[in-house]
PDB file of C-alpha atoms in Angstrom:
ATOM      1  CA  UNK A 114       0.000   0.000   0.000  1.00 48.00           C
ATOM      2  CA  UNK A 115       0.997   3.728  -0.960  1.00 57.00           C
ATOM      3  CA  UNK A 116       1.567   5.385   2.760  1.00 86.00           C
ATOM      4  CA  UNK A 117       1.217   9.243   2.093  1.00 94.00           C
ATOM      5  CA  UNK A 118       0.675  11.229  -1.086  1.00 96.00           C
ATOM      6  CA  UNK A 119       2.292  14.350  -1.525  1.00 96.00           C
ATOM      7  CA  UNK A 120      -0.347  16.883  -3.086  1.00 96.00           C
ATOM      8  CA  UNK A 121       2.416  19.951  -3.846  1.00 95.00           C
ATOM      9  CA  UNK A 122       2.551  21.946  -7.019  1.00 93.00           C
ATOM     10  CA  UNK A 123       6.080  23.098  -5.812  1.00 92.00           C
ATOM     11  CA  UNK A 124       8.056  20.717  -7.983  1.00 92.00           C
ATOM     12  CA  UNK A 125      11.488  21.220  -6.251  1.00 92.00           C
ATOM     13  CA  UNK A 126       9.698  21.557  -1.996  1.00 93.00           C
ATOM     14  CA  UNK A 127       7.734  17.969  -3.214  1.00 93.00           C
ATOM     15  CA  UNK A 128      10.700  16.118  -4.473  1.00 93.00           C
ATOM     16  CA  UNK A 129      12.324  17.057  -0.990  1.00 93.00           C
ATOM     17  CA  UNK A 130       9.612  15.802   1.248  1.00 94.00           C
ATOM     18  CA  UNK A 131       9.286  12.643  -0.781  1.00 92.00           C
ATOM     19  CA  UNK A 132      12.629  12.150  -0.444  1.00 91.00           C
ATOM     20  CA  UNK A 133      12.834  12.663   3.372  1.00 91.00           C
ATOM     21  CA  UNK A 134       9.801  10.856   3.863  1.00 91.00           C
ATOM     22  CA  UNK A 135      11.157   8.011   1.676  1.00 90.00           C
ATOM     23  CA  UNK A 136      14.343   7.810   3.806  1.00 86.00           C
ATOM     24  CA  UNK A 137      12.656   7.516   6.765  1.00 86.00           C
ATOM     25  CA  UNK A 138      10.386   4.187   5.559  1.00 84.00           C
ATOM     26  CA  UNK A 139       7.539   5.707   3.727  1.00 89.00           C
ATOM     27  CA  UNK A 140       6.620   5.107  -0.238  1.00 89.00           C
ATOM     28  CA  UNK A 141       5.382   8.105  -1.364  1.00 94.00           C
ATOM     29  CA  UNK A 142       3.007   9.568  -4.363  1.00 94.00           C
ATOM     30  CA  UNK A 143       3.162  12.913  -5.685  1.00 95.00           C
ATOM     31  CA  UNK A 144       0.472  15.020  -7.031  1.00 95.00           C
ATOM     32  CA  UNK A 145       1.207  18.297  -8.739  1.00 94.00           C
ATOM     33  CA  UNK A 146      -2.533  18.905 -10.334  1.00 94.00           C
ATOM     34  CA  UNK A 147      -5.422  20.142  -7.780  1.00 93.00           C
ATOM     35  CA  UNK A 148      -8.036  18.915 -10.595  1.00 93.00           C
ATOM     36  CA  UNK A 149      -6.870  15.985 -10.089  1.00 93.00           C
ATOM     37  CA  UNK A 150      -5.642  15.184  -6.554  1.00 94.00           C
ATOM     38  CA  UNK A 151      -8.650  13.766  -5.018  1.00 93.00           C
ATOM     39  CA  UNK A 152      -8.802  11.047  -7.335  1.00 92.00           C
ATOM     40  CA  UNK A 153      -5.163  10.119  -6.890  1.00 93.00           C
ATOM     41  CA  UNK A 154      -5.915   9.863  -2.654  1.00 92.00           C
ATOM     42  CA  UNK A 155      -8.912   7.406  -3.426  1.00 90.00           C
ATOM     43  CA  UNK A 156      -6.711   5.337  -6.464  1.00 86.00           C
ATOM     44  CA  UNK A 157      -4.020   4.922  -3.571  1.00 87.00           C
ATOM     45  CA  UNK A 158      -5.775   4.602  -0.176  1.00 85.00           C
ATOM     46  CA  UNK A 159      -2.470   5.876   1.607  1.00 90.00           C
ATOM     47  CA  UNK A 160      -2.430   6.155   5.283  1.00 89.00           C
ATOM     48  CA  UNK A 161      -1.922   9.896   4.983  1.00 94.00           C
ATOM     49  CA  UNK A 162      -2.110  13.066   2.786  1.00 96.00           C
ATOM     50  CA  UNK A 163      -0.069  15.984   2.667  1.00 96.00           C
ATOM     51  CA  UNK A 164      -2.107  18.699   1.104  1.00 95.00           C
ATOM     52  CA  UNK A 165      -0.970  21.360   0.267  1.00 93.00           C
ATOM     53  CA  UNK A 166      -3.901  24.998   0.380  1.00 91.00           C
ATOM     54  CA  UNK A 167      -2.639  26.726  -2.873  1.00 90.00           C
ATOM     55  CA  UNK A 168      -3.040  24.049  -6.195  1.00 92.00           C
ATOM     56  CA  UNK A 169      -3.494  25.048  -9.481  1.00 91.00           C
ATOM     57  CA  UNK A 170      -7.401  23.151 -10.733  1.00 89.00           C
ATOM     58  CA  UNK A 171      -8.623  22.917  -7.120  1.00 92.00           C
ATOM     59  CA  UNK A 172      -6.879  24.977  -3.791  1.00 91.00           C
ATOM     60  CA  UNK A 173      -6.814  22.324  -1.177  1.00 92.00           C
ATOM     61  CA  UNK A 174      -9.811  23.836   1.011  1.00 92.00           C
ATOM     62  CA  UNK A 175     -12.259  22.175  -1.618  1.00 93.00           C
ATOM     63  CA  UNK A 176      -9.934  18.805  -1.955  1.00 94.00           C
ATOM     64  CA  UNK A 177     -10.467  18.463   1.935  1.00 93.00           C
ATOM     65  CA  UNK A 178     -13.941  19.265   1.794  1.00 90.00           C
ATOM     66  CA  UNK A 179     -15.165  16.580  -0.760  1.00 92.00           C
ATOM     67  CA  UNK A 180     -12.404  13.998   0.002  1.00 92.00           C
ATOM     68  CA  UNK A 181     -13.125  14.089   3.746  1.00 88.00           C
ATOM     69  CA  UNK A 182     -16.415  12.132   3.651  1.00 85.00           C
ATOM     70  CA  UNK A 183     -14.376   9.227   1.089  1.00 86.00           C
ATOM     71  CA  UNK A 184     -11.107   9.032   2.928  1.00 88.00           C
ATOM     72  CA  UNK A 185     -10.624   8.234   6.615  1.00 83.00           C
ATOM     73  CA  UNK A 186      -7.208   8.700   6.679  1.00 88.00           C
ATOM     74  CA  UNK A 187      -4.832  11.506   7.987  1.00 91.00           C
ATOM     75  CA  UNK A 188      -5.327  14.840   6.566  1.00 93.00           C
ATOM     76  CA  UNK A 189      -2.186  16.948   6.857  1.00 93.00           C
ATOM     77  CA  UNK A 190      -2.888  20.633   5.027  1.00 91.00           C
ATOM     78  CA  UNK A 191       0.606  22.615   4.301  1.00 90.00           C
ATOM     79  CA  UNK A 192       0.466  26.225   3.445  1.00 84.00           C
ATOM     80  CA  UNK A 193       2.715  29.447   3.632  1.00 80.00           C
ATOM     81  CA  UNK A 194      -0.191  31.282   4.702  1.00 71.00           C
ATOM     82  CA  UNK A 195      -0.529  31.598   8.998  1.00 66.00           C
ATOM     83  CA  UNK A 196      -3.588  33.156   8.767  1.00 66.00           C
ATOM     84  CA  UNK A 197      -5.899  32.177  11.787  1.00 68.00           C
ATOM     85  CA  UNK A 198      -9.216  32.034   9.650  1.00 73.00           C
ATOM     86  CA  UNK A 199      -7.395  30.063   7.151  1.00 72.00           C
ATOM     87  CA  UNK A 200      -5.967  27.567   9.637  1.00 73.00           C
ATOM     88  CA  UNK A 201      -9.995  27.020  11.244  1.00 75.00           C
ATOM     89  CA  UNK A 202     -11.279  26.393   8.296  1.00 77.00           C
ATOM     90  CA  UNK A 203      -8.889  23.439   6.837  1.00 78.00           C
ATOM     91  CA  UNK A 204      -9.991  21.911  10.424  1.00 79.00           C
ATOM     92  CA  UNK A 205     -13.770  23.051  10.235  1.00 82.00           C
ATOM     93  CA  UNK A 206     -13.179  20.848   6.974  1.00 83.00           C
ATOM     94  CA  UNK A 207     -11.899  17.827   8.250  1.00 85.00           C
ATOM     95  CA  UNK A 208      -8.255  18.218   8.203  1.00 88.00           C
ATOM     96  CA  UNK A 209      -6.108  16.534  10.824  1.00 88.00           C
ATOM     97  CA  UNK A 210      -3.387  19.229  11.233  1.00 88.00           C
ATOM     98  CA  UNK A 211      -1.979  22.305   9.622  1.00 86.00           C
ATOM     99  CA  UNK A 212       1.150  22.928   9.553  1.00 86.00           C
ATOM    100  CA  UNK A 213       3.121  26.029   8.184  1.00 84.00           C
ATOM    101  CA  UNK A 214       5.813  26.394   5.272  1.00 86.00           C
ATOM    102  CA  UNK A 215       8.779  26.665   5.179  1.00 86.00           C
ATOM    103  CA  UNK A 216       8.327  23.098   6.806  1.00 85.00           C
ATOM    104  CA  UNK A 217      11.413  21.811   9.446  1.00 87.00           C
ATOM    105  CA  UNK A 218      11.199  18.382   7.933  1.00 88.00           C
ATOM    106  CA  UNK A 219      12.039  16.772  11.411  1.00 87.00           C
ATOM    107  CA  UNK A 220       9.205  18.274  12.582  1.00 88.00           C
ATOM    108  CA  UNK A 221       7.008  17.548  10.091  1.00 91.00           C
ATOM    109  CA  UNK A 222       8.123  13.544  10.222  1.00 90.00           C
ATOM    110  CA  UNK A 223       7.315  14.129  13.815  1.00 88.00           C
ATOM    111  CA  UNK A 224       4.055  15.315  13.345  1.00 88.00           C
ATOM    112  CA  UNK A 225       2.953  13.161  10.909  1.00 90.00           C
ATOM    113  CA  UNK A 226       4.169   9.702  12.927  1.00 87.00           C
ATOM    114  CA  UNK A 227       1.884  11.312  15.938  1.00 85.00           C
ATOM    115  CA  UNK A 228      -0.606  10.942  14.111  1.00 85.00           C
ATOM    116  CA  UNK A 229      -0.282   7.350  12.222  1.00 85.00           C
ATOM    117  CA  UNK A 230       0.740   6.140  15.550  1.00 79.00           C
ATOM    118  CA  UNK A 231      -2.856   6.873  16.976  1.00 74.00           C
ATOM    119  CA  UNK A 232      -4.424   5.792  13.720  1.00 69.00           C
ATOM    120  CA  UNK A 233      -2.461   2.248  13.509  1.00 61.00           C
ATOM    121  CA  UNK A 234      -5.059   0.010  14.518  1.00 54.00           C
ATOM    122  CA  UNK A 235      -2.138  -2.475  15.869  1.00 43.00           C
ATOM    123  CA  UNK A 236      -1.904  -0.044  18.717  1.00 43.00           C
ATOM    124  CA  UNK A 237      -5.426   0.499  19.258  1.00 47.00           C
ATOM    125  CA  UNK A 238      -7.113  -1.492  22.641  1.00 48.00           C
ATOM    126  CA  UNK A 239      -9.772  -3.331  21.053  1.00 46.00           C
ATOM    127  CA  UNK A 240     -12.277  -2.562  24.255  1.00 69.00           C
ATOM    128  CA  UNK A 241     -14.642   0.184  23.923  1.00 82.00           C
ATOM    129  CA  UNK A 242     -15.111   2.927  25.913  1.00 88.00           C
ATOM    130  CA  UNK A 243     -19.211   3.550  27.211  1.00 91.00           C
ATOM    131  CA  UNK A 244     -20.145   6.478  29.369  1.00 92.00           C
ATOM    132  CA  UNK A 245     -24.152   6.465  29.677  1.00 92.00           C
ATOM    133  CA  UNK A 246     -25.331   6.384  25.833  1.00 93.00           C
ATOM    134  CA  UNK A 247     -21.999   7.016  24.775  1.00 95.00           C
ATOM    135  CA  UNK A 248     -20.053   4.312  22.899  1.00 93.00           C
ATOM    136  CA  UNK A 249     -16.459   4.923  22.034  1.00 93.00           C
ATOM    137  CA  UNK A 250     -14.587   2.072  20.445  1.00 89.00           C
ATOM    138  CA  UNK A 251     -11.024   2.095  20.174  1.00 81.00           C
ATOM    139  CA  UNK A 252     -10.300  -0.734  18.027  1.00 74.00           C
ATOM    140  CA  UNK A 253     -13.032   0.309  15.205  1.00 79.00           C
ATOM    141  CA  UNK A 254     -12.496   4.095  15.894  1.00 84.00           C
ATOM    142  CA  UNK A 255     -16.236   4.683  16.282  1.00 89.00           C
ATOM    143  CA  UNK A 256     -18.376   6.387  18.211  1.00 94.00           C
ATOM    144  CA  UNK A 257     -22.146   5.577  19.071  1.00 95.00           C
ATOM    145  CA  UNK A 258     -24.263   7.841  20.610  1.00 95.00           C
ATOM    146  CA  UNK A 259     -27.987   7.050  21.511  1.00 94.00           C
ATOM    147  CA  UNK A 260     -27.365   3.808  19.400  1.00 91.00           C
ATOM    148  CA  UNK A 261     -26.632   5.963  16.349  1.00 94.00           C
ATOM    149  CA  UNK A 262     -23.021   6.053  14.771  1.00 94.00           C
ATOM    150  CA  UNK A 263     -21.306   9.796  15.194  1.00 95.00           C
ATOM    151  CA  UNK A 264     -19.220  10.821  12.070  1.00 93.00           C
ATOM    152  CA  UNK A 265     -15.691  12.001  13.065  1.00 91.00           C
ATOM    153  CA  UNK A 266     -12.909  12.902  11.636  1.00 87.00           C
ATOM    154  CA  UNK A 267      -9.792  11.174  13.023  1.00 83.00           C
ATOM    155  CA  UNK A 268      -8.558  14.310  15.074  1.00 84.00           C
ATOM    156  CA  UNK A 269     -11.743  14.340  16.426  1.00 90.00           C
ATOM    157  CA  UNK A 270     -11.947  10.744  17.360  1.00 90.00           C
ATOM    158  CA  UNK A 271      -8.521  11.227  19.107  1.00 88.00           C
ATOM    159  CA  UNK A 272      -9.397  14.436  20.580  1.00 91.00           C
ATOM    160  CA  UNK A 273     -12.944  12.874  22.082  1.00 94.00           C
ATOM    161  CA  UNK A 274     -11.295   9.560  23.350  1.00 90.00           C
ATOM    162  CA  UNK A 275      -8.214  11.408  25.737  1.00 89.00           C
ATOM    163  CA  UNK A 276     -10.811  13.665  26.793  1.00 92.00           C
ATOM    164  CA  UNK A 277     -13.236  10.615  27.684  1.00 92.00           C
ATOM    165  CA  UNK A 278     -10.710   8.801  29.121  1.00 87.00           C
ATOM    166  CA  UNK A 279     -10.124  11.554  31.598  1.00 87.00           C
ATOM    167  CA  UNK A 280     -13.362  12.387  32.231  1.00 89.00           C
ATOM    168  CA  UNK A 281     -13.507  14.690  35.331  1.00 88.00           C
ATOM    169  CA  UNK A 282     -10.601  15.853  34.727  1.00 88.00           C
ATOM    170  CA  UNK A 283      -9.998  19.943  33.480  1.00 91.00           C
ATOM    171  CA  UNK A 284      -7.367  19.807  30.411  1.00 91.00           C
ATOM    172  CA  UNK A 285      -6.015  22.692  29.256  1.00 89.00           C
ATOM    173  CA  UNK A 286      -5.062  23.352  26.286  1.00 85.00           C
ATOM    174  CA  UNK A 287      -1.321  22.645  26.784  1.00 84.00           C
ATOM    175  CA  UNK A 288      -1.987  19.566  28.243  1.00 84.00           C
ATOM    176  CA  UNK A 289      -4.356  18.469  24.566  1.00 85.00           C
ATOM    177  CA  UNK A 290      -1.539  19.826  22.515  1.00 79.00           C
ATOM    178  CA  UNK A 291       0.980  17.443  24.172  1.00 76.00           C
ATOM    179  CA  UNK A 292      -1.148  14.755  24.033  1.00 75.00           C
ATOM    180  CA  UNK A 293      -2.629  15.066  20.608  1.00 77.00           C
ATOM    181  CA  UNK A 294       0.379  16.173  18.675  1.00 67.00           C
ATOM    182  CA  UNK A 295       3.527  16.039  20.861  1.00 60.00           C
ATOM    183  CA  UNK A 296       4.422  19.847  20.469  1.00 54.00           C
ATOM    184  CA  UNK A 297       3.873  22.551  23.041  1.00 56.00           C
ATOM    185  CA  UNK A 298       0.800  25.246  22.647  1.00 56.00           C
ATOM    186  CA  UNK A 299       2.723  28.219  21.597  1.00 59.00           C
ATOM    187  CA  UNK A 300      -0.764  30.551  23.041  1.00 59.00           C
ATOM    188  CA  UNK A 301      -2.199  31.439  19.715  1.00 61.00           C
ATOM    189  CA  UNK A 302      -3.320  28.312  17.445  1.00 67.00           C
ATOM    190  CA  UNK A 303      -7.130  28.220  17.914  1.00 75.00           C
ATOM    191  CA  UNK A 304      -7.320  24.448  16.595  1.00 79.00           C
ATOM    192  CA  UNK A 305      -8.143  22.774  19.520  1.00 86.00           C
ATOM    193  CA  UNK A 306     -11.407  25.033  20.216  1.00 87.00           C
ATOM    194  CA  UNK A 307     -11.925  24.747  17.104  1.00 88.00           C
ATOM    195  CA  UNK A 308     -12.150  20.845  17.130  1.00 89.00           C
ATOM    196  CA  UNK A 309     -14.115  20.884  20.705  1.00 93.00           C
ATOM    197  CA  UNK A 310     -16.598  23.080  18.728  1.00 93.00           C
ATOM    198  CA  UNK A 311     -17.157  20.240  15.681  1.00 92.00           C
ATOM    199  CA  UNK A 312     -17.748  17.881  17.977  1.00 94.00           C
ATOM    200  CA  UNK A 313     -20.006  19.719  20.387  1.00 95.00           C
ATOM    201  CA  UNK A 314     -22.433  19.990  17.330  1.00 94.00           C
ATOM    202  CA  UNK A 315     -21.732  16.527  16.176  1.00 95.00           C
ATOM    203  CA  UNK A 316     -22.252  15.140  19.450  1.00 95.00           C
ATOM    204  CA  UNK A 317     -25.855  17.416  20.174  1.00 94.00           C
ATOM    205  CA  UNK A 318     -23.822  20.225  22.921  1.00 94.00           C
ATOM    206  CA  UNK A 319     -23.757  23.124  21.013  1.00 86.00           C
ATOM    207  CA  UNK A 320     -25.943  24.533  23.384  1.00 88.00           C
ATOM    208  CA  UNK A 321     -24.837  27.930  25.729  1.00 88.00           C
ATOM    209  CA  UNK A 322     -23.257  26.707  27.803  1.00 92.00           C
ATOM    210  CA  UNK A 323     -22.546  23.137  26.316  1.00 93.00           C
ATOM    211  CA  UNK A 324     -22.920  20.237  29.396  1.00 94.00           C
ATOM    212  CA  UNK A 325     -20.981  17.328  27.899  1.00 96.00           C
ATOM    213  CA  UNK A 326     -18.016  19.074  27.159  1.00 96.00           C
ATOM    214  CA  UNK A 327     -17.588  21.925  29.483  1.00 95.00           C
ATOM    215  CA  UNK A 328     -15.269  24.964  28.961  1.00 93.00           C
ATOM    216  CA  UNK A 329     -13.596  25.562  32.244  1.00 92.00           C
ATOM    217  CA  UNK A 330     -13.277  29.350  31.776  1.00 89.00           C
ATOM    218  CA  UNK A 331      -9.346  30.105  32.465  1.00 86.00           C
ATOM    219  CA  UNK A 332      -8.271  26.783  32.490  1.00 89.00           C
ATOM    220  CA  UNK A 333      -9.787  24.526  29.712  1.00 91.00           C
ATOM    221  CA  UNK A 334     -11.919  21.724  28.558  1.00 94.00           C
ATOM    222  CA  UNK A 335     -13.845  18.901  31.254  1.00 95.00           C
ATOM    223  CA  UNK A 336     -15.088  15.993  29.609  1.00 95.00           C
ATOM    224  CA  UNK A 337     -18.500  15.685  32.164  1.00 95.00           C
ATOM    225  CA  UNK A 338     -19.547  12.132  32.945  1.00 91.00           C
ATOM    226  CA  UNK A 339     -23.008  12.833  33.849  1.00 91.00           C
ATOM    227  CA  UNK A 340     -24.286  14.375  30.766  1.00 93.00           C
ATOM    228  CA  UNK A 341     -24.576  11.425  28.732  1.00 94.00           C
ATOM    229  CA  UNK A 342     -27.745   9.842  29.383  1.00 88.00           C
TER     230      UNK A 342
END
């Protein structure tokens, strides 16, 4: 199996992630064309994509957008551009991470192993998870609620489950940053509310204030075990 295409109409900053990545164990594909990146993801099946925003046929907002519901594999959106809004909306869309060129390719390896690691069914528990008429299976990576199957991305899977798993407990957002992608929060990237927000609506607690996952104002997010039924 292909592990990651590279989606990155910079010929010359491609061929040097491919390379890297194929040093360190990966096979890689690379995609030049947004018109026709999408199809080259579903043709492979790799464990990951690297995607970069600005493509010439499609930018890589709309490739997330419509390859998201196919492809439940890691979504990794690359982009020169640090804009805030821009960042929200590649994970409003279903992307996995963002991360910022120029690109430290340790750090990007890093990254990217985070989040195969917690994908790699191998290292998943096969018990599930069940807090009132919540389900949360860690072998299948799905998640029941009321009997009916909750759509998530796999950020928001992994997001849901440390949160679960510590239910009761207040984590800030340094603590979800260290957990979720190894890195420290550097005070400014608005990813993780953003993710707590998806799946507050996915999961019915978009509410004011929500109940099942509870914003601890000053301190962070509490994962409430009562509010389940």
């Amino acid at each position: 199996m292909i592990d990651i295409v590279v989606v990155e109409d910079d010929e010359r900053l491609g061929a040097l992630i491919a390379h890297y990545l194929e040093r360190h164990g990966y096979r890689v594909v690379l995609e030049a064309d947004g018109a026709q990146a999408e199809a080259t993801v579903l043709a492979h099946t790799p464990a990951a994509v690297l995607l970069d925003v600005t493509l010439p046929g499609r930018d890589g907002f709309d490739i997330c957008r419509t390859l998201r519901p196919r492809y439940a594999g890691v979504i990794c959106m690359l982009t020169a551009r640090n804009d805030d809004i821009d960042q929200v909306l590649g994970l409003e869309l279903g992307a996995d991470d963002y991360i910022g060129k120029p690109i430290e390719p340790r750090v990007l390896l890093a990254r990217l192993r985070a989040h195969l690691r917690r994908q790699s069914p191998a290292r998943q528990e096969q018990s599930a998870l069940s807090v009132g008429r919540l389900r949360i299976d860690r072998g299948s990576r799905e998640v029941h609620l009321h009997d009916a199957r909750v759509p998530l991305t796999s950020a928001e899977f992994d997001l849901l489950l440390v949160l679960a798993e510590g239910a009761g407990r207040i984590f800030s957002r340094e603590d979800l940053f260290q957990s979720l992608r190894g890195i420290s929060f550097d005070g400014a990237d608005r990813s993780i509310d953003a993710r707590v927000s998806r799946l507050r609506r996915k999961l019915g607690d978009d509410q004011e204030p929500a109940q099942r996952i509870k914003a601890v104002r000053g301190r962070g997010y509490l994962f409430n075990r009562g509010a389940w039924d």
